[in-house]
């Protein structure tokens, strides 16, 4: 038992030192890709620092908005603190729950400049996710045809709804 | 009385919401520009020029209508912001503009006679006589009735109305004296009527303290929620206060 505890602690310490910068880099890279079209919106909160705390994992990501993009930043004062569990952040990212619901149900904490949080929330809500856009951009008739085939297959098998339900069940609070 | 099926009108704060509304059965979607010309003026919300055009196109391609709310009240110093919004709406080919200010309604009626006008809930018209006035003066073709009316009052207004009537299927959690509430401006200097926002986010602060989550509006304590107690957005009307040890 004690050995297990020691190993766990060792594991957390090791991942914190070696993996956190990697996770932060992956998060920042993906976020910037998804937010590429929203640079003008991000410019409006230029220079603001935000810390996102995953309370149950004891992990946090510190970011700063710089030149309309997200960049990792060091320890220091922040303008906004967002805290919640890993599960609830996953539910947010998958749009199973909206930030207002989680916040008012006390599952999400928001401290500091509320307007930055609202701004980020509205940017997230306005992201028009369509993973098949790159496919349909392939030269015709290839791209549009592949897209049509995938669309039809999804409609026929209800794969999207099944995946949605499966993830929703797995992430039940 | 006619047996026409009612039209389902849905608000959208962004393009994904508009698409979801169109795809899921809305007959019309209403949107707002990204400024204080509509009563949902919140940071990052609403439609920029490119989004508006794409949204209208998406709705029209599905055979649905796209409406635009320009339903706050301009003041002398910023009048041109509102008239520019009306001009943009006309150019974009929007199906109707939802407005409240009589001066702006006159501007739209005289500069864009083909633009269909709806009377916003923000105009707070509660009788068919008021609707007759707006209809005669500005040619409005539809009115959105305030949520404060009882079903009986709604019915009386609908039966005698010279124009189409739109009512809310559900409301937000507000006391809903639309167009007449200035409570927010007592603390924040801003209200829905003039700048499109009640309790603007810039004035809102939440703090997790030993006593619970404290909600402050421009520094004024509005409410304190205990652990796990559901909280709400801090507005002056919904705060909980103590006077002589009596809770209100």
mmCIF file of C-alpha atoms in Angstrom:
data_model
loop_
_atom_site.group_PDB
_atom_site.id
_atom_site.type_symbol
_atom_site.label_atom_id
_atom_site.label_comp_id
_atom_site.label_asym_id
_atom_site.label_seq_id
_atom_site.Cartn_x
_atom_site.Cartn_y
_atom_site.Cartn_z
ATOM 1 C CA UNK A 1 0.000 0.000 0.000
ATOM 2 C CA UNK A 2 2.728 2.395 1.041
ATOM 3 C CA UNK A 3 4.823 1.397 -1.901
ATOM 4 C CA UNK A 4 1.877 2.051 -4.205
ATOM 5 C CA UNK A 5 1.362 5.504 -2.686
ATOM 6 C CA UNK A 6 5.057 6.296 -3.027
ATOM 7 C CA UNK A 7 5.018 5.140 -6.638
ATOM 8 C CA UNK A 8 1.942 7.264 -7.390
ATOM 9 C CA UNK A 9 3.570 10.309 -5.856
ATOM 10 C CA UNK A 10 6.719 9.600 -7.764
ATOM 11 C CA UNK A 11 4.688 9.257 -10.951
ATOM 12 C CA UNK A 12 2.873 12.579 -10.378
ATOM 13 C CA UNK A 13 6.162 14.348 -9.592
ATOM 14 C CA UNK A 14 7.816 12.925 -12.709
ATOM 15 C CA UNK A 15 4.926 13.764 -15.012
ATOM 16 C CA UNK A 16 4.735 17.251 -13.515
ATOM 17 C CA UNK A 17 8.385 17.944 -14.268
ATOM 18 C CA UNK A 18 8.660 16.285 -17.656
ATOM 19 C CA UNK A 19 5.164 16.093 -19.090
ATOM 20 C CA UNK A 20 3.397 19.320 -18.044
ATOM 21 C CA UNK A 21 5.276 21.492 -20.555
ATOM 22 C CA UNK A 22 4.431 18.918 -23.220
ATOM 23 C CA UNK A 23 0.724 18.843 -22.295
ATOM 24 C CA UNK A 24 0.640 22.631 -22.200
ATOM 25 C CA UNK A 25 2.326 22.793 -25.618
ATOM 26 C CA UNK A 26 -0.185 20.305 -27.073
ATOM 27 C CA UNK A 27 -3.126 22.193 -25.531
ATOM 28 C CA UNK A 28 -1.857 25.570 -26.763
ATOM 29 C CA UNK A 29 -1.142 24.212 -30.240
ATOM 30 C CA UNK A 30 -4.590 22.660 -30.619
ATOM 31 C CA UNK A 31 -6.353 25.679 -29.158
ATOM 32 C CA UNK A 32 -4.628 28.006 -31.612
ATOM 33 C CA UNK A 33 -5.555 25.768 -34.512
ATOM 34 C CA UNK A 34 -9.243 25.723 -33.512
ATOM 35 C CA UNK A 35 -9.221 29.458 -32.745
ATOM 36 C CA UNK A 36 -7.378 30.494 -35.930
ATOM 37 C CA UNK A 37 -10.469 32.226 -37.345
ATOM 38 C CA UNK A 38 -11.146 34.038 -34.074
ATOM 39 C CA UNK A 39 -7.948 36.091 -33.866
ATOM 40 C CA UNK A 40 -9.823 39.424 -34.031
ATOM 41 C CA UNK A 41 -11.912 38.320 -31.028
ATOM 42 C CA UNK A 42 -8.819 37.293 -29.073
ATOM 43 C CA UNK A 43 -7.175 40.658 -29.802
ATOM 44 C CA UNK A 44 -9.864 42.217 -27.630
ATOM 45 C CA UNK A 45 -8.425 40.459 -24.578
ATOM 46 C CA UNK A 46 -4.795 40.998 -25.611
ATOM 47 C CA UNK A 47 -2.250 40.615 -22.819
ATOM 48 C CA UNK A 48 -4.669 38.985 -20.363
ATOM 49 C CA UNK A 49 -3.454 36.058 -18.292
ATOM 50 C CA UNK A 50 -5.688 33.106 -17.469
ATOM 51 C CA UNK A 51 -5.066 30.042 -15.355
ATOM 52 C CA UNK A 52 -7.117 26.901 -16.013
ATOM 53 C CA UNK A 53 -6.995 24.568 -13.009
ATOM 54 C CA UNK A 54 -8.007 20.934 -13.262
ATOM 55 C CA UNK A 55 -8.745 20.626 -9.570
ATOM 56 C CA UNK A 56 -9.013 16.851 -9.219
ATOM 57 C CA UNK A 57 -5.745 16.214 -11.068
ATOM 58 C CA UNK A 58 -3.896 19.011 -9.315
ATOM 59 C CA UNK A 59 -2.791 20.327 -12.718
ATOM 60 C CA UNK A 60 -3.034 23.802 -14.147
ATOM 61 C CA UNK A 61 -2.342 25.503 -17.438
ATOM 62 C CA UNK A 62 -1.298 29.165 -17.504
ATOM 63 C CA UNK A 63 -1.872 31.046 -20.703
ATOM 64 C CA UNK A 64 -1.584 34.587 -21.993
ATOM 65 C CA UNK A 65 -3.315 36.104 -25.011
ATOM 66 C CA UNK A 66 -0.607 37.501 -27.258
ATOM 67 C CA UNK A 67 -1.124 38.897 -30.793
ATOM 68 C CA UNK A 68 -4.530 37.235 -31.042
ATOM 69 C CA UNK A 69 -3.126 33.832 -30.140
ATOM 70 C CA UNK A 70 -2.773 31.770 -26.990
ATOM 71 C CA UNK A 71 0.709 31.354 -25.534
ATOM 72 C CA UNK A 72 1.936 29.520 -22.434
ATOM 73 C CA UNK A 73 3.108 31.746 -19.599
ATOM 74 C CA UNK A 74 4.989 31.430 -16.316
ATOM 75 C CA UNK A 75 3.845 31.559 -12.719
ATOM 76 C CA UNK A 76 2.575 34.994 -11.684
ATOM 77 C CA UNK A 77 -0.610 36.986 -11.128
ATOM 78 C CA UNK A 78 -3.500 36.196 -13.443
ATOM 79 C CA UNK A 79 -6.561 38.192 -14.559
ATOM 80 C CA UNK A 80 -8.891 35.208 -14.477
ATOM 81 C CA UNK A 81 -8.937 31.844 -12.743
ATOM 82 C CA UNK A 82 -11.080 29.000 -14.085
ATOM 83 C CA UNK A 83 -11.253 25.795 -12.043
ATOM 84 C CA UNK A 84 -13.154 22.549 -12.461
ATOM 85 C CA UNK A 85 -12.767 18.784 -12.647
ATOM 86 C CA UNK A 86 -11.226 16.964 -15.619
ATOM 87 C CA UNK A 87 -14.606 15.357 -16.331
ATOM 88 C CA UNK A 88 -16.445 18.692 -16.447
ATOM 89 C CA UNK A 89 -13.793 20.259 -18.691
ATOM 90 C CA UNK A 90 -14.222 17.281 -21.045
ATOM 91 C CA UNK A 91 -18.011 17.772 -21.015
ATOM 92 C CA UNK A 92 -17.467 21.450 -21.837
ATOM 93 C CA UNK A 93 -15.071 20.692 -24.691
ATOM 94 C CA UNK A 94 -17.536 18.179 -26.178
ATOM 95 C CA UNK A 95 -20.439 20.649 -25.747
ATOM 96 C CA UNK A 96 -22.388 18.212 -23.518
ATOM 97 C CA UNK A 97 -22.774 21.010 -20.983
ATOM 98 C CA UNK A 98 -22.534 24.742 -21.412
ATOM 99 C CA UNK A 99 -20.310 26.864 -19.157
ATOM 100 C CA UNK A 100 -23.256 28.754 -17.604
ATOM 101 C CA UNK A 101 -24.928 25.532 -16.455
ATOM 102 C CA UNK A 102 -21.731 24.246 -14.859
ATOM 103 C CA UNK A 103 -20.905 27.581 -13.264
ATOM 104 C CA UNK A 104 -24.300 28.170 -11.696
ATOM 105 C CA UNK A 105 -24.452 24.526 -10.554
ATOM 106 C CA UNK A 106 -21.176 25.284 -8.730
ATOM 107 C CA UNK A 107 -19.179 22.777 -10.749
ATOM 108 C CA UNK A 108 -17.044 25.476 -12.321
ATOM 109 C CA UNK A 109 -15.236 28.298 -10.502
ATOM 110 C CA UNK A 110 -14.592 31.650 -12.154
ATOM 111 C CA UNK A 111 -12.678 34.304 -10.245
ATOM 112 C CA UNK A 112 -11.217 37.593 -11.408
ATOM 113 C CA UNK A 113 -12.299 39.537 -14.498
ATOM 114 C CA UNK A 114 -15.667 38.023 -15.382
ATOM 115 C CA UNK A 115 -15.674 39.794 -18.761
ATOM 116 C CA UNK A 116 -12.652 37.766 -19.957
ATOM 117 C CA UNK A 117 -14.456 34.549 -19.019
ATOM 118 C CA UNK A 118 -17.614 35.642 -20.832
ATOM 119 C CA UNK A 119 -15.572 36.682 -23.856
ATOM 120 C CA UNK A 120 -13.829 33.287 -23.992
ATOM 121 C CA UNK A 121 -17.126 31.478 -23.489
ATOM 122 C CA UNK A 122 -18.729 33.311 -26.390
ATOM 123 C CA UNK A 123 -15.707 32.657 -28.624
ATOM 124 C CA UNK A 124 -15.941 28.930 -27.798
ATOM 125 C CA UNK A 125 -19.671 28.958 -28.571
ATOM 126 C CA UNK A 126 -19.091 30.638 -31.932
ATOM 127 C CA UNK A 127 -16.580 28.035 -33.139
ATOM 128 C CA UNK A 128 -18.174 26.340 -36.089
ATOM 129 C CA UNK A 129 -16.844 22.798 -35.853
ATOM 130 C CA UNK A 130 -16.916 20.852 -39.076
ATOM 131 C CA UNK A 131 -14.151 18.286 -39.208
ATOM 132 C CA UNK A 132 -14.948 17.424 -42.804
ATOM 133 C CA UNK A 133 -14.110 20.861 -44.221
ATOM 134 C CA UNK A 134 -10.482 19.873 -45.041
ATOM 135 C CA UNK A 135 -11.790 16.799 -46.895
ATOM 136 C CA UNK A 136 -14.274 18.763 -48.973
ATOM 137 C CA UNK A 137 -11.476 21.199 -49.887
ATOM 138 C CA UNK A 138 -9.621 18.452 -51.782
ATOM 139 C CA UNK A 139 -9.720 18.941 -55.557
ATOM 140 C CA UNK A 140 -13.055 18.072 -57.190
ATOM 141 C CA UNK A 141 -14.530 15.569 -57.728
ATOM 142 C CA UNK A 142 -12.453 13.717 -55.110
ATOM 143 C CA UNK A 143 -13.062 15.967 -52.079
ATOM 144 C CA UNK A 144 -16.800 16.578 -52.446
ATOM 145 C CA UNK A 145 -17.362 12.910 -53.261
ATOM 146 C CA UNK A 146 -15.447 11.618 -50.223
ATOM 147 C CA UNK A 147 -17.326 14.132 -48.098
ATOM 148 C CA UNK A 148 -20.673 13.004 -49.493
ATOM 149 C CA UNK A 149 -19.815 9.354 -48.868
ATOM 150 C CA UNK A 150 -18.766 10.019 -45.279
ATOM 151 C CA UNK A 151 -21.859 12.163 -44.680
ATOM 152 C CA UNK A 152 -24.123 9.450 -46.047
ATOM 153 C CA UNK A 153 -22.408 6.712 -44.025
ATOM 154 C CA UNK A 154 -22.763 8.744 -40.834
ATOM 155 C CA UNK A 155 -26.451 9.377 -41.570
ATOM 156 C CA UNK A 156 -27.127 5.727 -42.294
ATOM 157 C CA UNK A 157 -25.327 4.271 -39.275
ATOM 158 C CA UNK A 158 -26.187 7.104 -36.846
ATOM 159 C CA UNK A 159 -22.512 6.875 -35.889
ATOM 160 C CA UNK A 160 -22.474 10.487 -34.653
ATOM 161 C CA UNK A 161 -25.398 9.956 -32.284
ATOM 162 C CA UNK A 162 -23.986 6.674 -31.007
ATOM 163 C CA UNK A 163 -20.590 8.219 -30.324
ATOM 164 C CA UNK A 164 -22.283 11.182 -28.647
ATOM 165 C CA UNK A 165 -24.348 8.931 -26.368
ATOM 166 C CA UNK A 166 -21.388 6.716 -25.544
ATOM 167 C CA UNK A 167 -19.189 9.660 -24.559
ATOM 168 C CA UNK A 168 -22.042 11.274 -22.656
ATOM 169 C CA UNK A 169 -22.518 8.099 -20.606
ATOM 170 C CA UNK A 170 -18.785 7.762 -19.954
ATOM 171 C CA UNK A 171 -18.611 11.365 -18.730
ATOM 172 C CA UNK A 172 -21.671 11.306 -16.471
ATOM 173 C CA UNK A 173 -20.958 13.336 -13.331
ATOM 174 C CA UNK B 1 -59.735 33.426 -36.081
ATOM 175 C CA UNK B 2 -57.530 31.559 -38.506
ATOM 176 C CA UNK B 3 -56.043 28.084 -38.253
ATOM 177 C CA UNK B 4 -52.624 28.966 -39.586
ATOM 178 C CA UNK B 5 -49.764 27.136 -37.916
ATOM 179 C CA UNK B 6 -47.660 29.500 -35.824
ATOM 180 C CA UNK B 7 -44.171 30.308 -37.004
ATOM 181 C CA UNK B 8 -41.324 29.200 -34.707
ATOM 182 C CA UNK B 9 -38.813 32.001 -34.176
ATOM 183 C CA UNK B 10 -35.514 31.255 -32.479
ATOM 184 C CA UNK B 11 -32.704 33.554 -31.318
ATOM 185 C CA UNK B 12 -29.081 32.814 -32.230
ATOM 186 C CA UNK B 13 -25.977 34.306 -30.636
ATOM 187 C CA UNK B 14 -23.592 32.884 -33.218
ATOM 188 C CA UNK B 15 -23.330 30.938 -36.447
ATOM 189 C CA UNK B 16 -23.357 27.441 -34.847
ATOM 190 C CA UNK B 17 -26.542 28.356 -32.956
ATOM 191 C CA UNK B 18 -28.153 29.701 -36.134
ATOM 192 C CA UNK B 19 -27.334 26.509 -38.028
ATOM 193 C CA UNK B 20 -28.665 24.350 -35.180
ATOM 194 C CA UNK B 21 -31.914 26.366 -35.121
ATOM 195 C CA UNK B 22 -32.378 26.136 -38.896
ATOM 196 C CA UNK B 23 -31.540 22.403 -38.941
ATOM 197 C CA UNK B 24 -33.906 21.631 -36.073
ATOM 198 C CA UNK B 25 -37.140 23.200 -37.208
ATOM 199 C CA UNK B 26 -37.056 26.960 -36.626
ATOM 200 C CA UNK B 27 -39.021 28.851 -39.298
ATOM 201 C CA UNK B 28 -37.072 32.025 -38.613
ATOM 202 C CA UNK B 29 -33.933 32.921 -36.694
ATOM 203 C CA UNK B 30 -33.187 36.332 -35.243
ATOM 204 C CA UNK B 31 -29.715 37.668 -34.686
ATOM 205 C CA UNK B 32 -27.961 40.859 -33.619
ATOM 206 C CA UNK B 33 -24.897 42.786 -34.727
ATOM 207 C CA UNK B 34 -21.808 42.835 -32.530
ATOM 208 C CA UNK B 35 -22.461 46.171 -30.864
ATOM 209 C CA UNK B 36 -24.898 47.934 -28.544
ATOM 210 C CA UNK B 37 -27.661 48.119 -31.160
ATOM 211 C CA UNK B 38 -29.314 44.981 -29.744
ATOM 212 C CA UNK B 39 -30.446 43.974 -26.269
ATOM 213 C CA UNK B 40 -28.019 41.034 -26.067
ATOM 214 C CA UNK B 41 -24.811 43.015 -26.280
ATOM 215 C CA UNK B 42 -22.275 40.735 -24.624
ATOM 216 C CA UNK B 43 -18.585 40.392 -25.284
ATOM 217 C CA UNK B 44 -17.828 37.896 -28.052
ATOM 218 C CA UNK B 45 -21.521 37.246 -28.740
ATOM 219 C CA UNK B 46 -23.491 38.015 -31.922
ATOM 220 C CA UNK B 47 -22.681 38.457 -35.584
ATOM 221 C CA UNK B 48 -19.862 40.289 -37.351
ATOM 222 C CA UNK B 49 -20.327 41.380 -40.992
ATOM 223 C CA UNK B 50 -19.078 38.109 -42.507
ATOM 224 C CA UNK B 51 -21.067 35.913 -40.106
ATOM 225 C CA UNK B 52 -24.256 37.872 -40.743
ATOM 226 C CA UNK B 53 -24.029 37.343 -44.502
ATOM 227 C CA UNK B 54 -23.247 33.633 -44.058
ATOM 228 C CA UNK B 55 -26.056 33.210 -41.531
ATOM 229 C CA UNK B 56 -28.635 34.855 -43.807
ATOM 230 C CA UNK B 57 -27.469 32.693 -46.714
ATOM 231 C CA UNK B 58 -27.694 29.517 -44.602
ATOM 232 C CA UNK B 59 -31.235 30.333 -43.470
ATOM 233 C CA UNK B 60 -32.426 31.329 -46.940
ATOM 234 C CA UNK B 61 -30.967 28.239 -48.572
ATOM 235 C CA UNK B 62 -33.049 26.139 -46.149
ATOM 236 C CA UNK B 63 -36.136 28.216 -46.959
ATOM 237 C CA UNK B 64 -36.085 29.887 -43.533
ATOM 238 C CA UNK B 65 -36.143 33.561 -42.598
ATOM 239 C CA UNK B 66 -33.430 35.625 -40.974
ATOM 240 C CA UNK B 67 -34.460 38.561 -38.782
ATOM 241 C CA UNK B 68 -32.268 41.189 -37.169
ATOM 242 C CA UNK B 69 -32.820 42.907 -33.820
ATOM 243 C CA UNK B 70 -31.843 46.590 -33.650
ATOM 244 C CA UNK B 71 -33.918 47.050 -30.558
ATOM 245 C CA UNK B 72 -32.026 49.280 -28.141
ATOM 246 C CA UNK B 73 -32.519 53.030 -27.870
ATOM 247 C CA UNK B 74 -30.004 55.371 -29.520
ATOM 248 C CA UNK B 75 -29.116 58.669 -27.895
ATOM 249 C CA UNK B 76 -28.357 61.994 -29.526
ATOM 250 C CA UNK B 77 -24.579 61.468 -29.518
ATOM 251 C CA UNK B 78 -24.614 57.966 -31.028
ATOM 252 C CA UNK B 79 -27.639 58.166 -33.333
ATOM 253 C CA UNK B 80 -25.610 57.368 -36.461
ATOM 254 C CA UNK B 81 -24.452 53.993 -35.047
ATOM 255 C CA UNK B 82 -28.083 52.833 -35.081
ATOM 256 C CA UNK B 83 -28.993 54.285 -38.501
ATOM 257 C CA UNK B 84 -25.854 52.674 -39.975
ATOM 258 C CA UNK B 85 -27.041 49.339 -38.558
ATOM 259 C CA UNK B 86 -30.435 49.813 -40.258
ATOM 260 C CA UNK B 87 -28.716 50.669 -43.566
ATOM 261 C CA UNK B 88 -26.522 47.565 -43.287
ATOM 262 C CA UNK B 89 -29.565 45.398 -42.587
ATOM 263 C CA UNK B 90 -31.286 46.681 -45.725
ATOM 264 C CA UNK B 91 -28.222 45.966 -47.886
ATOM 265 C CA UNK B 92 -27.796 42.449 -46.417
ATOM 266 C CA UNK B 93 -31.271 41.410 -47.514
ATOM 267 C CA UNK B 94 -32.566 40.587 -44.057
ATOM 268 C CA UNK B 95 -36.246 39.494 -43.962
ATOM 269 C CA UNK B 96 -37.258 41.910 -41.212
ATOM 270 C CA UNK B 97 -35.736 44.259 -38.667
ATOM 271 C CA UNK B 98 -36.973 44.168 -35.073
ATOM 272 C CA UNK B 99 -36.946 47.693 -33.624
ATOM 273 C CA UNK B 100 -38.230 49.676 -30.655
ATOM 274 C CA UNK B 101 -37.207 53.322 -30.919
ATOM 275 C CA UNK B 102 -39.850 55.447 -32.726
ATOM 276 C CA UNK B 103 -37.207 57.760 -34.206
ATOM 277 C CA UNK B 104 -35.364 54.813 -35.659
ATOM 278 C CA UNK B 105 -38.592 53.229 -36.910
ATOM 279 C CA UNK B 106 -39.312 56.463 -38.777
ATOM 280 C CA UNK B 107 -35.772 56.485 -40.198
ATOM 281 C CA UNK B 108 -36.170 52.914 -41.475
ATOM 282 C CA UNK B 109 -39.670 53.522 -42.871
ATOM 283 C CA UNK B 110 -38.589 56.608 -44.786
ATOM 284 C CA UNK B 111 -35.131 55.480 -45.995
ATOM 285 C CA UNK B 112 -35.899 51.813 -46.670
ATOM 286 C CA UNK B 113 -39.605 51.530 -47.496
ATOM 287 C CA UNK B 114 -39.197 47.901 -48.591
ATOM 288 C CA UNK B 115 -37.662 46.811 -45.309
ATOM 289 C CA UNK B 116 -40.150 44.814 -43.247
ATOM 290 C CA UNK B 117 -40.459 46.161 -39.705
ATOM 291 C CA UNK B 118 -41.307 44.240 -36.528
ATOM 292 C CA UNK B 119 -41.972 46.013 -33.252
ATOM 293 C CA UNK B 120 -39.588 44.733 -30.598
ATOM 294 C CA UNK B 121 -40.663 43.640 -27.122
ATOM 295 C CA UNK B 122 -38.385 46.474 -25.974
ATOM 296 C CA UNK B 123 -41.000 48.951 -27.225
ATOM 297 C CA UNK B 124 -43.203 47.665 -24.410
ATOM 298 C CA UNK B 125 -46.428 48.044 -26.390
ATOM 299 C CA UNK B 126 -49.075 46.317 -24.281
ATOM 300 C CA UNK B 127 -52.359 47.263 -25.992
ATOM 301 C CA UNK B 128 -53.757 46.972 -29.523
ATOM 302 C CA UNK B 129 -54.191 50.744 -29.502
ATOM 303 C CA UNK B 130 -50.437 51.118 -29.161
ATOM 304 C CA UNK B 131 -49.940 48.624 -31.984
ATOM 305 C CA UNK B 132 -52.371 50.607 -34.171
ATOM 306 C CA UNK B 133 -50.210 53.679 -33.600
ATOM 307 C CA UNK B 134 -46.975 51.940 -34.658
ATOM 308 C CA UNK B 135 -48.764 50.362 -37.619
ATOM 309 C CA UNK B 136 -50.186 53.668 -38.869
ATOM 310 C CA UNK B 137 -47.031 55.681 -38.283
ATOM 311 C CA UNK B 138 -44.321 53.285 -39.449
ATOM 312 C CA UNK B 139 -46.089 50.421 -41.203
ATOM 313 C CA UNK B 140 -44.920 47.716 -38.791
ATOM 314 C CA UNK B 141 -46.122 44.269 -39.845
ATOM 315 C CA UNK B 142 -45.564 42.340 -36.633
ATOM 316 C CA UNK B 143 -45.266 43.096 -32.916
ATOM 317 C CA UNK B 144 -43.569 41.123 -30.158
ATOM 318 C CA UNK B 145 -45.644 41.391 -26.990
ATOM 319 C CA UNK B 146 -44.082 41.803 -23.538
ATOM 320 C CA UNK B 147 -43.952 38.850 -21.181
ATOM 321 C CA UNK B 148 -45.707 40.737 -18.391
ATOM 322 C CA UNK B 149 -49.087 40.278 -20.121
ATOM 323 C CA UNK B 150 -51.450 37.580 -18.877
ATOM 324 C CA UNK B 151 -52.908 35.076 -21.338
ATOM 325 C CA UNK B 152 -56.219 36.933 -21.233
ATOM 326 C CA UNK B 153 -54.533 40.244 -22.015
ATOM 327 C CA UNK B 154 -52.565 38.592 -24.816
ATOM 328 C CA UNK B 155 -55.750 37.188 -26.313
ATOM 329 C CA UNK B 156 -57.522 40.539 -26.206
ATOM 330 C CA UNK B 157 -54.580 42.207 -27.924
ATOM 331 C CA UNK B 158 -54.245 39.497 -30.579
ATOM 332 C CA UNK B 159 -57.953 39.568 -31.494
ATOM 333 C CA UNK B 160 -57.897 43.334 -32.053
ATOM 334 C CA UNK B 161 -54.368 43.726 -33.419
ATOM 335 C CA UNK B 162 -53.870 45.240 -36.880
ATOM 336 C CA UNK B 163 -50.581 43.305 -37.251
ATOM 337 C CA UNK B 164 -49.131 39.807 -36.732
ATOM 338 C CA UNK B 165 -48.296 38.957 -33.133
ATOM 339 C CA UNK B 166 -45.241 37.210 -31.814
ATOM 340 C CA UNK B 167 -45.056 35.984 -28.209
ATOM 341 C CA UNK B 168 -42.320 34.313 -26.196
ATOM 342 C CA UNK B 169 -42.596 30.561 -25.691
ATOM 343 C CA UNK B 170 -40.218 30.841 -22.799
ATOM 344 C CA UNK B 171 -38.438 33.703 -21.174
ATOM 345 C CA UNK B 172 -35.184 34.256 -19.472
ATOM 346 C CA UNK B 173 -35.159 34.466 -15.688
ATOM 347 C CA UNK B 174 -35.770 38.182 -15.611
ATOM 348 C CA UNK B 175 -38.689 40.138 -14.151
ATOM 349 C CA UNK B 176 -39.402 41.110 -17.753
ATOM 350 C CA UNK B 177 -40.594 44.667 -17.734
ATOM 351 C CA UNK B 178 -38.952 44.971 -21.116
ATOM 352 C CA UNK B 179 -38.092 48.418 -22.311
ATOM 353 C CA UNK B 180 -38.918 49.923 -18.945
ATOM 354 C CA UNK B 181 -36.282 48.505 -16.606
ATOM 355 C CA UNK B 182 -33.310 50.685 -15.709
ATOM 356 C CA UNK B 183 -32.363 48.959 -12.428
ATOM 357 C CA UNK B 184 -28.982 47.819 -13.751
ATOM 358 C CA UNK B 185 -27.943 51.398 -14.500
ATOM 359 C CA UNK B 186 -28.260 52.413 -10.823
ATOM 360 C CA UNK B 187 -25.219 50.264 -10.018
ATOM 361 C CA UNK B 188 -23.386 49.858 -13.314
ATOM 362 C CA UNK B 189 -24.362 52.963 -15.287
ATOM 363 C CA UNK B 190 -25.598 50.691 -18.086
ATOM 364 C CA UNK B 191 -28.979 49.166 -18.822
ATOM 365 C CA UNK B 192 -30.495 46.932 -21.521
ATOM 366 C CA UNK B 193 -32.439 49.804 -23.100
ATOM 367 C CA UNK B 194 -29.489 52.044 -23.876
ATOM 368 C CA UNK B 195 -26.484 49.763 -24.164
ATOM 369 C CA UNK B 196 -27.979 46.319 -24.564
ATOM 370 C CA UNK B 197 -26.800 44.721 -21.356
ATOM 371 C CA UNK B 198 -28.104 44.165 -17.833
ATOM 372 C CA UNK B 199 -25.307 43.741 -15.256
ATOM 373 C CA UNK B 200 -22.505 43.971 -17.859
ATOM 374 C CA UNK B 201 -19.741 41.415 -17.254
ATOM 375 C CA UNK B 202 -17.175 44.180 -16.637
ATOM 376 C CA UNK B 203 -19.058 44.990 -13.427
ATOM 377 C CA UNK B 204 -19.470 41.407 -12.219
ATOM 378 C CA UNK B 205 -17.081 39.754 -9.787
ATOM 379 C CA UNK B 206 -17.331 36.366 -8.129
ATOM 380 C CA UNK B 207 -15.235 35.383 -5.151
ATOM 381 C CA UNK B 208 -15.024 32.033 -3.457
ATOM 382 C CA UNK B 209 -14.817 32.895 0.252
ATOM 383 C CA UNK B 210 -15.024 30.924 3.488
ATOM 384 C CA UNK B 211 -18.711 31.949 3.685
ATOM 385 C CA UNK B 212 -19.492 30.814 0.142
ATOM 386 C CA UNK B 213 -19.514 32.289 -3.337
ATOM 387 C CA UNK B 214 -19.984 36.062 -3.183
ATOM 388 C CA UNK B 215 -21.446 37.861 -6.189
ATOM 389 C CA UNK B 216 -20.619 41.541 -6.509
ATOM 390 C CA UNK B 217 -21.886 44.075 -8.988
ATOM 391 C CA UNK B 218 -19.565 47.058 -9.286
ATOM 392 C CA UNK B 219 -18.339 46.284 -5.753
ATOM 393 C CA UNK B 220 -21.842 46.001 -4.260
ATOM 394 C CA UNK B 221 -22.564 42.641 -2.626
ATOM 395 C CA UNK B 222 -25.644 41.225 -4.392
ATOM 396 C CA UNK B 223 -25.729 37.702 -3.015
ATOM 397 C CA UNK B 224 -23.828 35.027 -1.146
ATOM 398 C CA UNK B 225 -24.363 31.380 -2.036
ATOM 399 C CA UNK B 226 -23.480 28.604 0.393
ATOM 400 C CA UNK B 227 -21.559 25.509 -0.626
ATOM 401 C CA UNK B 228 -23.394 23.603 -3.399
ATOM 402 C CA UNK B 229 -26.266 26.133 -3.410
ATOM 403 C CA UNK B 230 -27.222 26.905 -7.011
ATOM 404 C CA UNK B 231 -26.122 30.425 -7.930
ATOM 405 C CA UNK B 232 -27.480 32.872 -10.507
ATOM 406 C CA UNK B 233 -26.191 35.791 -12.517
ATOM 407 C CA UNK B 234 -25.988 38.821 -10.199
ATOM 408 C CA UNK B 235 -28.682 41.346 -11.040
ATOM 409 C CA UNK B 236 -30.026 43.998 -8.701
ATOM 410 C CA UNK B 237 -33.568 42.597 -8.938
ATOM 411 C CA UNK B 238 -32.555 39.055 -7.975
ATOM 412 C CA UNK B 239 -30.156 39.814 -5.118
ATOM 413 C CA UNK B 240 -30.962 38.697 -1.583
ATOM 414 C CA UNK B 241 -30.797 41.452 0.998
ATOM 415 C CA UNK B 242 -31.262 41.864 4.738
ATOM 416 C CA UNK B 243 -33.087 44.838 6.222
ATOM 417 C CA UNK B 244 -33.563 44.833 9.994
ATOM 418 C CA UNK B 245 -32.534 41.172 9.990
ATOM 419 C CA UNK B 246 -35.377 40.378 7.565
ATOM 420 C CA UNK B 247 -34.309 38.650 4.353
ATOM 421 C CA UNK B 248 -35.627 40.021 1.029
#
